[in-house]
Amino acid sequence: MILCARQPDHRLSLAVLLKSFQRLGYFPTMGDIPPAIIRHVRQALHFRVQVKPAELKKNTPYRYRLFLRVCSIRIRENQN
């Protein structure tokens, strides 16, 4: 799933958005996500401390959200 983002900083951003959505039920902006959450996800992905979330271009959050919604629909369909 995180393979659609090629660079570690984009993978981190996508994973943080995914985990935030799973917990909150909506997609927060990257600026609203506490640094502790980002650190936790970075450690879970075994990324170095130097990897920071990417500064996303204007349309990137939209593409990530669309990708995550499609994946969640497919997962639900496979569970039934």
Coordinates of N, CA and C in Angstrom, one line a residue:
M1 N 0.8 -1.2 0.0 CA 0.0 0.0 0.0 C 0.9 1.2 0.0
I2 N 1.9 1.3 0.8 CA 2.7 2.5 0.9 C 3.7 2.5 -0.3
L3 N 3.6 1.5 -1.2 CA 4.5 1.5 -2.4 C 4.2 2.5 -3.4
C4 N 3.0 3.2 -3.3 CA 2.7 4.2 -4.3 C 3.5 5.5 -4.0
A5 N 4.1 5.6 -2.9 CA 5.0 6.7 -2.5 C 6.4 6.1 -2.6
R6 N 7.3 6.7 -3.4 CA 8.6 6.1 -3.7 C 9.7 6.5 -2.7
Q7 N 9.6 7.7 -2.3 CA 10.7 8.3 -1.4 C 10.3 8.1 0.0
P8 N 11.2 7.9 0.9 CA 10.9 7.6 2.3 C 10.1 8.8 3.0
D9 N 10.4 10.0 2.6 CA 9.6 11.1 3.2 C 8.2 11.1 2.8
H10 N 7.9 10.7 1.6 CA 6.5 10.6 1.1 C 5.9 9.3 1.7
R11 N 6.6 8.2 1.9 CA 6.1 7.1 2.5 C 5.7 7.4 4.0
L12 N 6.5 8.1 4.6 CA 6.2 8.5 6.0 C 4.9 9.4 6.0
S13 N 4.8 10.3 5.1 CA 3.6 11.2 5.1 C 2.4 10.4 4.8
L14 N 2.4 9.4 3.9 CA 1.3 8.6 3.6 C 0.9 7.7 4.8
A15 N 1.9 7.1 5.4 CA 1.6 6.3 6.6 C 1.0 7.1 7.7
V16 N 1.5 8.3 8.0 CA 1.0 9.1 9.0 C -0.5 9.5 8.7
L17 N -0.8 9.8 7.5 CA -2.2 10.1 7.1 C -3.1 8.9 7.3
L18 N -2.6 7.8 6.9 CA -3.4 6.5 7.1 C -3.7 6.3 8.5
K19 N -2.7 6.3 9.4 CA -2.9 6.1 10.8 C -3.8 7.1 11.4
S20 N -3.6 8.3 11.0 CA -4.5 9.4 11.5 C -5.9 9.2 11.1
F21 N -6.1 8.8 9.9 CA -7.5 8.5 9.4 C -8.1 7.3 10.2
Q22 N -7.3 6.3 10.4 CA -7.8 5.1 11.1 C -8.3 5.5 12.5
R23 N -7.5 6.4 13.1 CA -7.9 6.8 14.5 C -8.9 7.8 14.6
L24 N -8.9 8.8 13.7 CA -9.8 10.0 13.8 C -11.0 9.9 13.0
G25 N -10.9 9.1 11.9 CA -12.1 9.0 11.0 C -12.1 10.1 9.9
Y26 N -11.1 10.9 9.9 CA -10.9 12.0 8.8 C -9.4 12.2 8.6
F27 N -9.1 12.9 7.5 CA -7.7 13.2 7.2 C -7.4 14.6 7.7
P28 N -6.5 14.7 8.8 CA -6.1 16.0 9.2 C -5.0 16.5 8.3
T29 N -4.7 17.8 8.4 CA -3.6 18.3 7.6 C -2.3 17.9 8.3
M30 N -1.2 17.8 7.6 CA 0.1 17.3 8.2 C 0.5 18.3 9.4
G31 N 0.1 19.5 9.3 CA 0.5 20.4 10.4 C -0.3 20.2 11.7
D32 N -1.4 19.5 11.6 CA -2.2 19.2 12.8 C -1.8 18.0 13.5
I33 N -0.9 17.2 12.9 CA -0.5 15.9 13.5 C 0.7 16.2 14.4
P34 N 0.5 15.8 15.7 CA 1.6 16.0 16.7 C 2.9 15.3 16.3
P35 N 4.0 15.9 16.6 CA 5.3 15.3 16.3 C 5.5 14.0 17.0
A36 N 4.9 13.7 18.1 CA 5.0 12.4 18.7 C 4.4 11.3 17.9
I37 N 3.4 11.6 17.2 CA 2.7 10.6 16.3 C 3.6 10.3 15.1
I38 N 4.2 11.4 14.6 CA 5.1 11.2 13.4 C 6.3 10.4 13.8
R39 N 6.9 10.7 15.0 CA 8.0 9.9 15.5 C 7.7 8.4 15.7
H40 N 6.5 8.2 16.2 CA 6.1 6.8 16.4 C 5.9 6.0 15.1
V41 N 5.3 6.7 14.1 CA 5.1 6.0 12.8 C 6.5 5.8 12.1
R42 N 7.4 6.8 12.3 CA 8.7 6.7 11.7 C 9.5 5.5 12.3
Q43 N 9.4 5.3 13.6 CA 10.0 4.2 14.2 C 9.4 2.9 13.8
A44 N 8.1 2.9 13.7 CA 7.4 1.6 13.3 C 7.8 1.2 11.9
L45 N 8.1 2.2 11.0 CA 8.6 1.9 9.6 C 10.1 1.7 9.5
H46 N 10.8 1.8 10.7 CA 12.2 1.6 10.7 C 13.0 2.6 9.8
F47 N 12.5 3.9 9.8 CA 13.1 4.9 9.1 C 14.1 5.7 10.0
R48 N 15.1 6.2 9.5 CA 16.1 7.0 10.2 C 15.4 8.3 10.8
V49 N 16.0 8.9 11.8 CA 15.5 10.1 12.4 C 15.5 11.2 11.4
Q50 N 16.4 11.2 10.4 CA 16.6 12.3 9.5 C 15.4 12.3 8.5
V51 N 14.6 11.3 8.4 CA 13.5 11.2 7.5 C 12.3 12.0 8.1
K52 N 12.0 13.1 7.5 CA 10.9 14.0 7.9 C 9.7 13.8 6.9
P53 N 8.5 14.1 7.4 CA 7.4 14.0 6.4 C 7.6 15.0 5.3
A54 N 7.2 14.6 4.1 CA 7.4 15.4 2.9 C 6.5 16.7 3.0
E55 N 7.0 17.8 2.4 CA 6.2 18.9 2.2 C 5.4 18.6 0.9
L56 N 4.1 18.4 1.1 CA 3.3 17.9 0.0 C 2.8 19.0 -0.9
K57 N 2.9 18.7 -2.2 CA 2.4 19.7 -3.2 C 0.9 19.8 -3.0
K58 N 0.3 20.8 -3.7 CA -1.1 21.1 -3.6 C -2.0 19.9 -3.8
N59 N -1.7 19.1 -4.8 CA -2.6 18.0 -5.2 C -2.2 16.6 -4.5
T60 N -1.1 16.5 -3.9 CA -0.6 15.3 -3.3 C -1.5 14.8 -2.2
P61 N -1.9 15.6 -1.3 CA -2.9 15.1 -0.2 C -4.1 14.5 -0.8
Y62 N -4.7 15.2 -1.9 CA -5.9 14.6 -2.5 C -5.6 13.3 -3.1
R63 N -4.5 13.1 -3.8 CA -4.2 11.8 -4.4 C -4.0 10.7 -3.3
Y64 N -3.3 11.0 -2.2 CA -3.1 10.1 -1.1 C -4.5 9.7 -0.5
R65 N -5.3 10.7 -0.2 CA -6.6 10.4 0.3 C -7.5 9.5 -0.6
L66 N -7.4 9.8 -1.9 CA -8.2 9.0 -2.8 C -7.6 7.6 -2.8
F67 N -6.3 7.4 -2.8 CA -5.7 6.1 -2.8 C -6.1 5.3 -1.5
L68 N -6.1 6.0 -0.3 CA -6.4 5.3 0.9 C -7.9 4.9 0.9
R69 N -8.8 5.7 0.4 CA -10.2 5.4 0.3 C -10.4 4.2 -0.5
V70 N -9.8 4.1 -1.7 CA -10.0 3.0 -2.6 C -9.5 1.7 -1.9
C71 N -8.3 1.8 -1.2 CA -7.8 0.6 -0.5 C -8.7 0.2 0.6
S72 N -9.3 1.1 1.3 CA -10.2 0.7 2.4 C -11.5 0.1 1.9
I73 N -11.9 0.5 0.7 CA -13.1 -0.1 0.1 C -12.8 -1.6 -0.3
R74 N -11.6 -1.7 -0.9 CA -11.2 -3.1 -1.3 C -11.0 -4.0 -0.1
I75 N -10.5 -3.5 0.9 CA -10.3 -4.3 2.1 C -11.7 -4.8 2.7
R76 N -12.6 -3.8 2.7 CA -13.9 -4.2 3.2 C -14.6 -5.2 2.3
E77 N -14.5 -5.1 1.0 CA -15.1 -6.0 0.1 C -14.5 -7.4 0.3
N78 N -13.2 -7.5 0.5 CA -12.5 -8.8 0.8 C -12.9 -9.4 2.1
Q79 N -13.3 -8.6 3.1 CA -13.7 -9.2 4.4 C -15.1 -9.8 4.3
N80 N -15.9 -9.3 3.4 CA -17.3 -9.9 3.3 C -17.4 -11.1 2.5

